Amino acid sequence: MAASADNPTAFALSGATPPTAEKRESRRVTHGRVLDDPYAWLAAENWRDVLSDPATLPEDIAALVRAENAYCGQVLAPLGKLRETLQAELRGRIKEDDSEPPWPDGAFAYFERYREGGEHALYCRTKRDGGAETILFDGDEEAGEEHFFDIGEIDHSPDHAQLAWSVDDKGSEYYSIRTRALSDGKDRADVVPHTDGSLVWSADSNSFYYVRVDDNHRTAQVFRHDVGSDPVTDTLIVEELDPAWFVSLDRSRCGRFAIVSIRGHDASECHLVDLRDKHAKPRLVAEREPKLRYDVEPHGDDLYIRSNADGAEDFAIFRAPLTTTTRADWREVVPHVAGRLIVIGTVYARHLVWVERANGLPRILIRALEGGEEHAIAFDEEAYALYLLPGLEFDTDTLRFTYSSMTTPEETYDYDMRTRARTLLKREEIPSGHDPKNYVTRRFFARAADGAEVPVTLLHRADFSPGAGAPTLLYGYGAYGHPLSASFDPHALSLVDRGFVYALAHTRGGTDKGWSWYENGKLEHKPNTFADFITVARHLVATGYASRGGIVAQGASAGGMLMGAIANQAPELFSGIIAGVPFVDVLSTMLRDDLPLTPPEWEEWGNPIADVTAYDRLASYSPYDNVGAKTYPAILALAGLTDPRVTYWEPLKWVARLRERMAGGGPVLLRTNMEAGHAGASGRFERLEEVALEWAFALACAGKALSLD
């Protein structure tokens, strides 16, 4: 592999010929619009079977996937030594025998730790005040020889005598739940299959509640399972038949209820299930209304409700009687402030706690329920991340949270909500060494064409000064209201220490600047997300942080759609694009109401089946449908064969069309993990191989692969 003066990002390898996908006629007419899709056949008709058993993938499709993997391996083979170096470097930043601070609960304290060299966590407990450790669940031992092993949830019963645990061993996000007696460590025979992995124990520890995933991979039902019984006899508790709504399950902070949340993309409703009475019917808090979002936490005879009711676009917190079934009883206790998004709220025995974010910076607010005294926890860095860790106990004055920034490794604190004393429990250790003074994190804004100020967060070495520009990795997402966190990422240091600027584009579509920032990046406003990312890229060039054509763009899932769009709209800005599990076949996917996520996603993207305007809008930016005869940067697409969220065929089709239509550039590479799904490899060290691949590709795009391997 070599870089030339006229094309510093060129990949050259003799003898590597990309696969050519067969074209088969396929035509669909909707609203009088004709959609010709010669690669539609790559979507296996038996896709449901493939999620559970990848070996059922039709051979003609499997052969193409294998050929793509082989071609990707050939092209990137010269980066083998660099990838090994990077992987060792990434591993050197992980404390292999790491352990989290214990969580007190009753007479015990529970915690997660790793053994040196272990891929998966061990779940342990001691007596509350310390003493000998008992390993309750050994993730490495349970995983055995499984290629994929993702632990969904592990939860001890209220009587501390049992453990329930859920595992996905395919990457398809079908979790099976098992229980074991902690007296002898033996699992019971009954196994509950096809769940989403979440569970809530009943108060008497004799049963648990869970969410079942249906044949179309939708969460539609909550059941109760009596420990030791046959799962076919489980009792249906809540059912949602509308495929545009998701069902989820949580335990209330007070432990008295299971909270069943039913959510669409623009509304929600909650039901309370009394965990003390297996015969109790679920109780609706408030009927769903268009655009009404809310979540709840019971507290004694009251409910605390975080909601956008009554015009509270960025949310307020209300209180209502526990027995309410109508919004007329809600009374505002934390008012709405435009631009200050209340991200999450919870309630303890004596304190109301919430996290709010303004201009991308978070802080934690604490209010005494008696007296109403209120104070905040915040930090002074230009950009940082702050996360609330609610814990296992309700009757406590101790709050746990984590703090980090792009230069500062994560710190875990216990905070006394009465005295305001802060105790550092743990500081993330970087065994290979890390000095925050060697790095600088910056936060500024790039002005979009319509006047919007797009936040940018970046990290670079302290000895770098903007001017001629540096190779830059620019990451983006911009969907579902998901904000980008300015948290510490030890992986990024492998690029930054090699001269890269590492940047985050907080585009519209996230809630980085409040709920309106999200609303202005969805449906008819979705093109703002793409324009914002391009605006940030150009701003980085204009301010001397990056050079034109020297930026590697990265995004995954809906961020992969962003990658496909900016590749079509402004390819000249980028030397490379890393698209993880990319949602790029947007129009065709939204036209298939049998796929797991399509009906719920219509509120995010639009319904092209029912709405011709939505059809035309999606057709105008769907990355697969807008590939043109232009010069594209090098592209690395990553997929998971058992991915139920972005199906394997989306990047497979995209890569085929790119090679068919592009006028030059590339190469275009696709690597499909044959033993994983949306999140990639499940082991903590196995994942590093994927990161090393991405970073080696980025370095090659920057022309640094040969000099820095």
XYZ file of C-alpha atoms in Angstrom:
709
model
C 0.000 0.000 0.000
C 1.472 3.324 -0.971
C 0.613 7.000 -1.045
C 1.590 9.147 -3.994
C 2.137 12.895 -4.149
C -0.909 13.466 -6.324
C -3.162 11.199 -4.277
C -1.963 10.912 -0.685
C -4.876 8.698 0.288
C -4.504 6.154 -2.512
C -4.607 2.448 -1.646
C -2.634 0.399 -4.133
C -2.427 -3.390 -4.012
C -1.808 -5.512 -7.080
C -3.952 -8.568 -7.556
C -6.880 -7.452 -5.415
C -10.053 -7.409 -7.480
C -13.305 -6.331 -5.813
C -16.302 -8.662 -5.995
C -19.047 -7.816 -8.445
C -22.585 -8.409 -7.233
C -24.970 -9.915 -9.755
C -27.775 -7.609 -10.883
C -31.270 -9.076 -10.895
C -34.299 -7.181 -12.077
C -36.512 -5.833 -9.314
C -39.045 -3.044 -9.665
C -41.474 -1.452 -7.219
C -43.995 1.277 -8.032
C -45.234 3.498 -5.182
C -47.239 6.704 -5.669
C -46.433 6.374 -9.353
C -42.687 6.466 -8.566
C -40.609 3.631 -9.971
C -37.875 2.136 -7.806
C -35.529 -0.133 -9.724
C -33.300 -2.079 -7.358
C -31.099 -4.708 -9.028
C -29.487 -5.622 -5.704
C -32.751 -6.182 -3.799
C -32.137 -9.934 -3.963
C -29.351 -9.559 -1.416
C -32.048 -9.183 1.277
C -32.673 -12.811 2.186
C -36.326 -13.772 2.297
C -35.579 -15.884 5.375
C -33.954 -13.002 7.274
C -35.787 -13.984 10.475
C -34.153 -17.419 10.369
C -30.734 -15.862 9.795
C -31.018 -13.865 13.028
C -31.323 -17.083 15.007
C -29.076 -19.251 12.831
C -26.603 -17.492 10.505
C -25.970 -20.795 8.703
C -29.385 -20.455 7.037
C -28.227 -17.497 4.905
C -28.770 -18.514 1.238
C -25.522 -19.640 -0.330
C -25.489 -17.141 -3.204
C -25.672 -14.279 -0.697
C -23.249 -15.937 1.716
C -20.723 -16.379 -1.097
C -20.795 -12.645 -1.868
C -20.410 -11.733 1.815
C -17.400 -14.052 2.076
C -15.912 -12.585 -1.099
C -16.282 -9.063 0.282
C -14.536 -10.103 3.476
C -11.725 -11.689 1.504
C -11.270 -8.583 -0.665
C -11.243 -6.315 2.373
C -8.619 -8.575 3.928
C -6.471 -8.426 0.799
C -6.558 -4.651 0.493
C -5.817 -4.082 4.172
C -3.218 -6.857 4.455
C -0.269 -4.401 4.269
C -1.658 -2.779 7.415
C -1.284 -6.011 9.384
C 1.731 -4.904 11.423
C 0.138 -1.532 12.155
C -3.081 -3.216 13.274
C -1.140 -5.466 15.649
C 0.685 -2.446 17.051
C -2.561 -0.552 17.526
C -4.325 -3.487 19.132
C -1.510 -3.925 21.653
C -1.525 -0.196 22.311
C -5.293 -0.137 22.871
C -5.062 -3.101 25.205
C -2.272 -1.406 27.121
C -4.736 1.306 28.175
C -7.113 -1.211 29.766
C -6.639 -2.254 33.373
C -7.154 -5.959 32.805
C -8.152 -6.809 36.384
C -10.419 -3.785 36.686
C -13.209 -3.626 39.274
C -16.069 -1.205 39.889
C -16.833 0.257 43.336
C -19.296 -2.024 45.176
C -22.999 -1.151 45.285
C -24.516 -1.575 48.764
C -27.917 -3.268 48.954
C -29.234 -4.506 52.281
C -26.745 -6.820 53.982
C -24.556 -7.125 50.879
C -22.527 -5.117 48.396
C -22.536 -6.150 44.732
C -19.939 -5.359 42.087
C -18.555 -6.281 38.696
C -14.914 -7.046 38.024
C -12.659 -8.633 35.430
C -9.832 -11.102 35.780
C -6.582 -10.443 33.932
C -7.000 -11.577 30.343
C -10.738 -12.124 30.757
C -13.137 -11.101 27.997
C -16.289 -11.025 30.123
C -17.263 -9.713 33.539
C -17.523 -11.524 36.847
C -20.445 -10.529 39.079
C -19.605 -10.749 42.755
C -20.710 -9.769 46.229
C -19.363 -9.364 49.722
C -20.962 -8.528 53.023
C -21.988 -4.862 53.060
C -18.946 -3.834 55.098
C -16.508 -6.000 53.156
C -15.009 -9.411 53.667
C -14.631 -12.488 51.500
C -15.826 -12.248 47.902
C -18.358 -14.637 46.395
C -18.449 -14.966 42.602
C -22.108 -15.204 41.627
C -21.630 -15.312 37.870
C -18.426 -15.927 35.902
C -18.867 -14.472 32.421
C -15.734 -16.116 31.025
C -16.768 -19.542 32.283
C -20.355 -19.155 31.069
C -19.234 -17.958 27.625
C -17.060 -21.033 27.156
C -16.296 -21.482 23.464
C -19.123 -19.248 22.251
C -17.955 -16.842 19.534
C -20.481 -14.268 20.703
C -21.673 -13.846 24.284
C -23.427 -10.648 25.343
C -24.716 -10.388 28.905
C -27.956 -8.419 28.907
C -28.833 -8.070 32.591
C -27.850 -9.748 35.835
C -30.091 -9.090 38.826
C -30.222 -10.618 42.284
C -33.618 -11.269 43.836
C -34.963 -9.093 46.683
C -34.274 -11.913 49.173
C -30.652 -12.102 47.899
C -31.032 -15.876 47.434
C -31.318 -16.055 43.636
C -29.795 -14.605 40.503
C -31.501 -14.023 37.147
C -29.373 -13.435 34.079
C -29.948 -12.927 30.353
C -27.586 -13.673 27.470
C -27.566 -13.268 23.682
C -25.216 -15.774 22.036
C -25.814 -14.816 18.378
C -25.695 -11.021 18.221
C -29.330 -10.968 17.117
C -30.527 -9.365 20.392
C -32.660 -12.357 21.320
C -31.818 -12.869 25.000
C -32.596 -15.985 27.016
C -33.203 -15.617 30.769
C -32.093 -18.174 33.335
C -32.181 -18.253 37.129
C -29.898 -19.875 39.657
C -30.023 -20.535 43.374
C -27.134 -18.773 45.101
C -27.049 -21.443 47.799
C -25.470 -23.939 45.408
C -24.820 -21.882 42.248
C -26.883 -24.216 40.076
C -29.124 -22.982 37.254
C -32.713 -24.125 37.100
C -34.006 -26.046 34.107
C -36.500 -23.442 32.925
C -35.129 -21.047 30.295
C -37.168 -18.096 28.989
C -36.199 -17.478 25.322
C -36.702 -14.564 22.932
C -36.646 -11.687 25.407
C -35.076 -8.228 25.180
C -32.840 -9.076 28.139
C -34.484 -6.894 30.792
C -36.165 -8.325 33.881
C -37.726 -7.212 37.176
C -38.122 -9.497 40.202
C -41.385 -9.708 42.134
C -41.220 -8.600 45.777
C -41.475 -12.189 47.061
C -38.625 -13.383 44.764
C -40.802 -16.191 43.371
C -41.251 -14.734 39.888
C -39.945 -12.099 37.499
C -41.346 -9.917 34.729
C -39.775 -9.678 31.274
C -40.353 -8.344 27.740
C -40.875 -10.883 24.980
C -39.535 -10.202 21.462
C -41.857 -11.389 18.696
C -41.059 -13.053 15.357
C -40.584 -9.643 13.723
C -38.129 -8.715 16.489
C -40.474 -6.238 18.134
C -40.935 -5.770 21.860
C -44.683 -6.031 22.219
C -45.524 -7.942 25.413
C -44.639 -8.102 29.100
C -45.016 -11.487 30.825
C -44.586 -12.817 34.361
C -42.596 -16.017 34.775
C -42.880 -18.100 37.930
C -39.453 -19.504 38.786
C -39.259 -23.217 37.975
C -42.328 -23.284 35.734
C -42.610 -23.960 32.012
C -42.315 -20.618 30.120
C -45.243 -21.573 27.885
C -47.483 -21.070 30.924
C -46.212 -17.519 31.616
C -48.838 -14.869 32.305
C -49.354 -11.983 29.890
C -49.324 -8.674 31.774
C -49.250 -5.923 29.113
C -49.576 -6.134 25.340
C -49.106 -3.490 22.652
C -50.375 -4.521 19.221
C -49.418 -1.375 17.315
C -46.051 -2.176 15.633
C -45.037 1.490 15.791
C -44.628 1.285 19.588
C -41.909 -0.325 21.720
C -42.461 -1.894 25.136
C -39.763 -1.640 27.820
C -39.532 -2.605 31.486
C -37.817 -1.108 34.545
C -37.972 -1.393 38.314
C -39.048 1.724 40.168
C -36.444 3.376 42.369
C -38.551 2.601 45.472
C -38.778 -1.084 44.469
C -42.542 -1.262 44.834
C -43.448 -1.327 41.124
C -42.386 -2.535 37.742
C -42.730 0.343 35.284
C -43.884 -0.700 31.814
C -43.159 2.040 29.286
C -44.750 1.988 25.845
C -43.064 4.416 23.490
C -43.304 5.658 19.970
C -40.830 8.130 18.554
C -42.962 11.109 19.562
C -45.119 9.900 22.478
C -45.221 7.507 25.428
C -47.373 6.048 28.157
C -46.554 4.232 31.400
C -48.161 1.428 33.385
C -47.385 0.457 36.986
C -47.332 -3.193 38.042
C -47.452 -3.807 41.799
C -44.567 -6.172 42.568
C -46.161 -7.224 45.880
C -49.294 -8.716 44.295
C -48.957 -11.145 41.388
C -52.685 -10.847 40.705
C -52.705 -7.039 40.505
C -53.650 -5.562 37.165
C -51.280 -3.035 35.577
C -52.395 0.527 36.168
C -52.166 3.182 33.462
C -50.663 6.481 34.632
C -52.014 8.658 31.803
C -53.354 7.776 28.385
C -51.118 8.382 25.413
C -51.582 11.611 23.532
C -49.936 12.750 20.297
C -46.550 14.387 21.048
C -46.872 13.736 24.816
C -43.755 12.147 26.299
C -43.453 11.198 29.931
C -41.742 8.834 32.353
C -42.492 8.259 36.021
C -40.997 7.438 39.428
C -43.303 6.569 42.343
C -42.563 7.980 45.797
C -44.902 7.019 48.640
C -48.358 8.264 47.710
C -46.998 10.430 44.879
C -45.683 10.123 41.359
C -42.859 12.241 39.994
C -43.214 12.690 36.253
C -40.690 14.038 33.761
C -42.708 15.261 30.792
C -43.036 17.726 27.942
C -46.688 18.359 28.902
C -48.210 21.826 28.630
C -45.653 23.107 26.148
C -42.564 22.076 28.158
C -40.533 21.274 25.046
C -37.324 20.728 27.044
C -39.256 18.949 29.802
C -40.420 19.826 33.286
C -40.938 17.647 36.355
C -44.447 17.247 37.729
C -45.909 15.622 40.833
C -49.264 13.842 40.975
C -51.135 11.439 43.272
C -50.044 7.854 42.810
C -53.604 6.881 41.938
C -53.967 9.411 39.119
C -55.054 8.366 35.654
C -55.332 11.841 34.185
C -53.012 14.735 33.401
C -55.350 17.150 35.170
C -53.769 16.069 38.464
C -50.184 16.907 37.441
C -48.565 19.830 39.281
C -45.273 21.332 38.080
C -42.436 21.125 40.636
C -39.414 21.778 38.374
C -40.385 24.335 35.745
C -39.630 24.213 32.074
C -36.801 26.462 30.880
C -36.342 26.689 27.112
C -32.891 25.467 26.076
C -32.316 23.639 29.379
C -33.163 20.021 28.638
C -34.044 17.827 31.628
C -32.400 14.617 30.488
C -33.354 12.243 33.275
C -34.924 12.403 36.706
C -35.181 10.069 39.673
C -36.274 10.256 43.285
C -34.861 8.880 46.514
C -36.451 8.702 49.955
C -35.538 12.314 50.769
C -34.275 13.848 47.528
C -35.380 14.602 43.989
C -32.481 14.358 41.509
C -32.268 15.231 37.839
C -29.691 15.822 35.109
C -30.093 18.811 32.836
C -28.093 19.938 29.816
C -27.694 23.403 28.297
C -25.488 24.164 25.284
C -24.214 20.613 25.437
C -22.907 20.807 29.034
C -24.583 18.709 31.763
C -25.057 19.268 35.471
C -26.784 17.362 38.263
C -29.487 19.073 40.338
C -30.515 17.890 43.825
C -33.552 19.076 45.759
C -34.475 18.131 49.310
C -38.087 16.908 49.340
C -38.556 18.448 52.780
C -37.804 22.150 52.665
C -37.089 22.333 48.934
C -33.435 23.394 49.228
C -31.737 22.901 45.875
C -28.130 22.795 44.656
C -26.138 21.692 41.602
C -23.081 19.595 40.774
C -21.102 20.908 37.796
C -17.503 21.125 36.582
C -15.347 23.842 35.029
C -13.818 22.212 31.948
C -14.707 23.581 28.531
C -16.394 20.269 27.661
C -17.076 17.236 29.824
C -19.439 14.318 30.496
C -21.442 13.726 33.676
C -23.491 10.592 34.318
C -25.846 9.710 37.130
C -25.565 6.162 38.531
C -28.813 5.650 40.472
C -27.665 2.640 42.533
C -29.577 -0.174 44.204
C -31.029 1.524 47.293
C -33.908 3.957 47.707
C -33.552 4.960 51.353
C -30.164 6.614 51.046
C -28.564 10.050 51.068
C -25.705 8.878 48.831
C -25.697 9.649 45.137
C -23.130 8.141 42.779
C -22.000 9.784 39.558
C -19.128 9.728 37.081
C -17.210 12.585 35.531
C -14.775 12.646 32.616
C -13.673 14.811 29.732
C -11.842 14.128 26.508
C -8.575 14.709 28.415
C -9.578 13.392 31.867
C -10.158 9.655 32.501
C -13.415 8.743 34.208
C -13.766 9.474 37.919
C -16.453 7.844 40.089
C -17.778 9.749 43.103
C -20.114 9.114 46.003
C -21.890 12.316 46.958
C -23.686 12.981 50.234
C -26.840 14.848 49.234
C -27.253 16.300 52.760
C -23.711 17.444 53.586
C -22.597 17.903 49.942
C -19.391 16.003 50.704
C -17.846 14.408 47.620
C -15.799 11.186 47.890
C -13.663 9.960 45.002
C -14.149 6.181 44.809
C -12.224 5.409 41.662
C -10.195 7.070 38.949
C -9.910 5.196 35.665
C -6.425 3.775 35.451
C -4.490 3.828 32.166
C -1.757 1.207 32.739
C 0.370 2.385 29.818
C 0.261 5.924 31.186
C -1.671 9.107 30.512
C -0.976 12.723 31.406
C -3.963 15.029 30.777
C -1.593 18.010 30.505
C -0.332 16.605 27.200
C -3.753 17.157 25.597
C -6.186 19.986 24.949
C -9.942 19.770 24.565
C -11.785 22.617 22.895
C -15.410 23.566 22.425
C -16.624 26.053 19.822
C -19.414 26.603 17.307
C -19.603 26.447 13.523
C -22.228 28.646 11.859
C -24.489 26.809 9.425
C -25.898 28.450 6.288
C -29.243 29.020 8.026
C -27.546 30.675 11.003
C -27.636 27.711 13.385
C -24.618 27.456 15.696
C -23.381 23.843 15.537
C -21.306 22.771 18.574
C -17.921 21.188 17.924
C -15.823 19.391 20.540
C -12.275 18.373 19.744
C -9.150 16.867 21.241
C -5.558 17.345 20.142
C -2.043 17.218 21.524
C -0.985 20.206 23.595
C 1.933 20.804 21.203
C -0.393 21.202 18.198
C -1.334 24.665 16.969
C -3.972 25.199 14.280
C -2.648 26.568 11.029
C -1.859 24.311 8.097
C -4.230 21.695 9.453
C -3.731 18.160 10.717
C -5.216 14.835 9.729
C -8.604 14.802 11.444
C -11.155 12.208 12.445
C -14.612 13.785 12.581
C -17.345 11.746 14.262
C -21.085 12.324 13.902
C -24.472 10.749 14.621
C -27.436 13.152 14.694
C -30.600 11.083 15.151
C -33.251 9.999 17.688
C -32.338 12.867 20.001
C -29.113 11.097 20.975
C -26.440 13.636 22.031
C -22.711 13.113 21.622
C -20.866 12.932 24.912
C -17.537 14.716 25.447
C -16.322 11.815 27.594
C -12.885 10.251 27.845
C -12.157 7.750 25.076
C -8.789 6.040 25.539
C -9.007 4.601 22.026
C -8.885 8.083 20.486
C -5.414 8.651 21.911
C -3.941 6.251 19.344
C -4.893 8.708 16.628
C -4.203 11.902 18.584
C -0.720 10.727 19.587
C -0.007 10.210 15.881
C -0.865 13.791 15.063
C -4.617 13.598 14.512
C -7.234 16.058 15.671
C -10.197 14.081 17.043
C -13.492 15.985 16.694
C -17.188 15.538 17.448
C -19.854 17.276 15.351
C -22.953 17.847 17.512
C -25.327 18.063 14.564
C -29.058 18.626 14.599
C -30.931 15.399 15.179
C -29.417 15.053 18.655
C -30.563 16.909 21.769
C -27.179 18.529 22.380
C -28.838 21.970 22.421
C -32.294 20.962 23.616
C -35.304 19.200 22.157
C -35.681 21.656 19.266
C -32.173 20.657 18.149
C -33.571 17.160 17.699
C -36.798 18.265 16.022
C -34.794 20.289 13.521
C -32.907 17.178 12.449
C -35.753 14.722 11.767
C -38.511 14.184 9.189
C -38.568 17.136 6.745
C -35.619 18.703 8.577
C -33.344 15.648 8.271
C -31.089 17.269 5.639
C -29.964 19.685 8.373
C -27.995 16.823 9.939
C -25.965 16.317 6.777
C -25.500 20.041 6.206
C -24.340 20.543 9.806
C -21.680 17.842 9.506
C -20.373 19.367 6.283
C -20.448 22.804 7.943
C -18.293 21.511 10.792
C -15.850 19.891 8.366
C -15.461 23.152 6.445
C -15.116 25.120 9.682
C -12.290 22.841 10.820
C -10.523 23.513 7.529
C -11.150 27.272 7.697
C -9.809 27.505 11.255
C -6.654 25.526 10.503
C -7.473 22.385 12.465
C -7.954 20.249 9.358
C -7.069 20.359 5.687
C -9.461 20.038 2.771
C -9.492 16.418 1.670
C -7.685 15.405 4.861
C -10.641 14.532 7.083
C -11.667 10.969 7.903
C -15.396 10.906 8.726
C -16.857 8.292 11.033
C -20.364 7.353 12.103
C -22.372 4.229 12.883
C -25.973 3.053 12.483
C -27.998 6.244 11.866
C -24.588 7.902 11.883
C -23.744 5.522 9.038
C -26.582 7.105 7.082
C -24.886 10.413 7.755
C -21.665 8.981 6.341
C -23.421 7.829 3.175
C -25.090 11.207 2.708
C -21.947 13.307 3.142
C -20.045 10.937 0.832
C -22.590 11.807 -1.872
C -22.829 15.516 -1.070
C -19.250 16.600 -0.318
C -16.782 13.794 -1.116
C -13.988 16.295 -1.806
C -13.721 17.146 1.907
C -12.809 13.647 3.017
C -9.857 11.317 2.605
C -11.781 8.414 4.099
C -15.114 7.361 5.560
C -15.707 4.730 8.235
C -19.354 3.656 8.205
C -20.292 1.227 10.977
C -23.455 -0.851 10.488
C -24.652 1.953 8.188
C -28.340 2.647 7.660
C -27.859 3.545 3.993
C -30.715 1.830 2.134
C -33.197 4.201 3.733
C -35.961 4.312 1.137
C -36.238 0.568 0.586
C -36.133 -0.152 4.311
C -38.854 2.375 5.101
C -40.981 0.775 2.375
C -40.824 -2.605 4.172
C -43.251 -2.685 7.075
C -42.263 -6.279 7.915
C -38.796 -5.296 9.134
C -38.236 -4.968 12.898
C -37.749 -1.228 13.132
C -39.623 0.161 10.152
C -43.071 1.025 11.614
C -41.583 2.706 14.723
C -39.089 4.555 12.538
C -41.748 6.301 10.448
C -41.994 8.961 13.170
C -38.282 9.663 12.712
C -37.939 9.561 8.928
C -41.466 9.562 7.495
C -43.721 6.872 6.023
C -43.103 6.580 2.266
C -45.828 3.944 1.929
C -48.597 6.303 2.995
C -47.101 9.713 2.197
C -45.787 10.698 -1.226
C -44.005 13.701 0.281
C -42.108 11.413 2.633
C -41.289 9.126 -0.291
C -39.811 11.976 -2.303
C -37.894 13.310 0.681
C -36.302 9.943 1.477
C -35.545 9.377 -2.193
C -33.737 12.717 -2.276
C -31.132 11.779 0.356
C -31.133 7.974 0.820
C -27.404 7.242 0.398
C -27.887 4.063 -1.637
C -30.280 5.758 -4.039
C -28.096 8.817 -4.584
C -24.727 7.304 -5.403
C -23.426 9.223 -8.407
C -20.703 9.214 -11.044
C -18.216 11.107 -8.896
C -14.913 10.507 -7.159
C -15.451 9.049 -3.701
C -13.007 8.872 -0.793
C -11.816 5.530 0.534
C -14.722 3.851 2.337
C -14.694 1.151 4.995
C -18.153 -0.237 5.788
C -18.636 -2.584 8.735
C -21.625 -4.893 9.191
C -22.935 -7.660 11.443
C -24.596 -10.677 9.884
C -27.162 -11.078 12.688
C -27.881 -7.380 13.108
C -31.654 -6.878 13.615
C -31.385 -3.061 13.555
C -29.451 -2.397 10.358
C -29.684 -5.575 8.346
C -26.511 -6.949 6.757
C -27.798 -6.306 3.226
C -27.878 -2.505 3.546
C -24.081 -2.020 3.435
C -23.785 -4.980 1.033
C -26.082 -3.272 -1.474
C -24.458 0.141 -0.911
C -20.971 -1.154 -1.622
C -22.177 -2.898 -4.782
C -23.805 0.292 -6.080
C -20.810 2.465 -5.215
C -18.498 0.254 -7.260
C -21.014 0.207 -10.099
C -21.536 3.977 -10.367
C -18.538 5.866 -8.934
C -16.228 7.611 -11.357
C -13.072 7.110 -9.299
C -11.490 7.096 -5.883
C -11.966 4.443 -3.272
C -11.311 1.692 -2.535
C -14.721 0.693 -1.219
C -14.412 -2.036 1.395
C -16.928 -4.070 3.361
C -16.195 -6.274 6.328
C -19.070 -8.291 7.788
C -18.694 -9.887 11.201
C -20.160 -13.333 10.612
C -20.599 -13.990 14.338
C -22.015 -10.696 15.672
C -24.776 -8.148 15.253
C -25.270 -4.411 15.621
C -22.742 -3.827 18.411
C -19.932 -5.897 16.918
C -17.742 -8.249 18.918
C -18.922 -8.938 22.472
C -15.631 -9.500 24.304
C -13.764 -6.468 25.631
C -10.488 -7.450 23.913
C -12.151 -8.870 20.794
C -13.651 -5.409 20.250
C -10.148 -3.930 20.160
C -9.394 -5.816 16.956
C -12.242 -3.941 15.279
C -11.052 -0.566 16.626
C -7.506 -1.306 15.457
C -8.855 -2.040 11.970
C -10.737 1.266 11.893
C -7.760 3.279 13.144
C -5.338 1.588 10.717
C -7.700 2.478 7.887
C -7.881 6.090 9.111
C -4.083 6.318 9.295
C -3.793 4.881 5.791
C -6.255 7.478 4.531
C -4.067 10.155 6.111
C -0.977 8.741 4.394
C 0.568 7.776 7.731
C 0.266 4.011 7.624
C 3.745 3.252 6.318
C 5.634 5.792 8.381
C 3.941 5.059 11.699
C 3.489 1.297 11.752
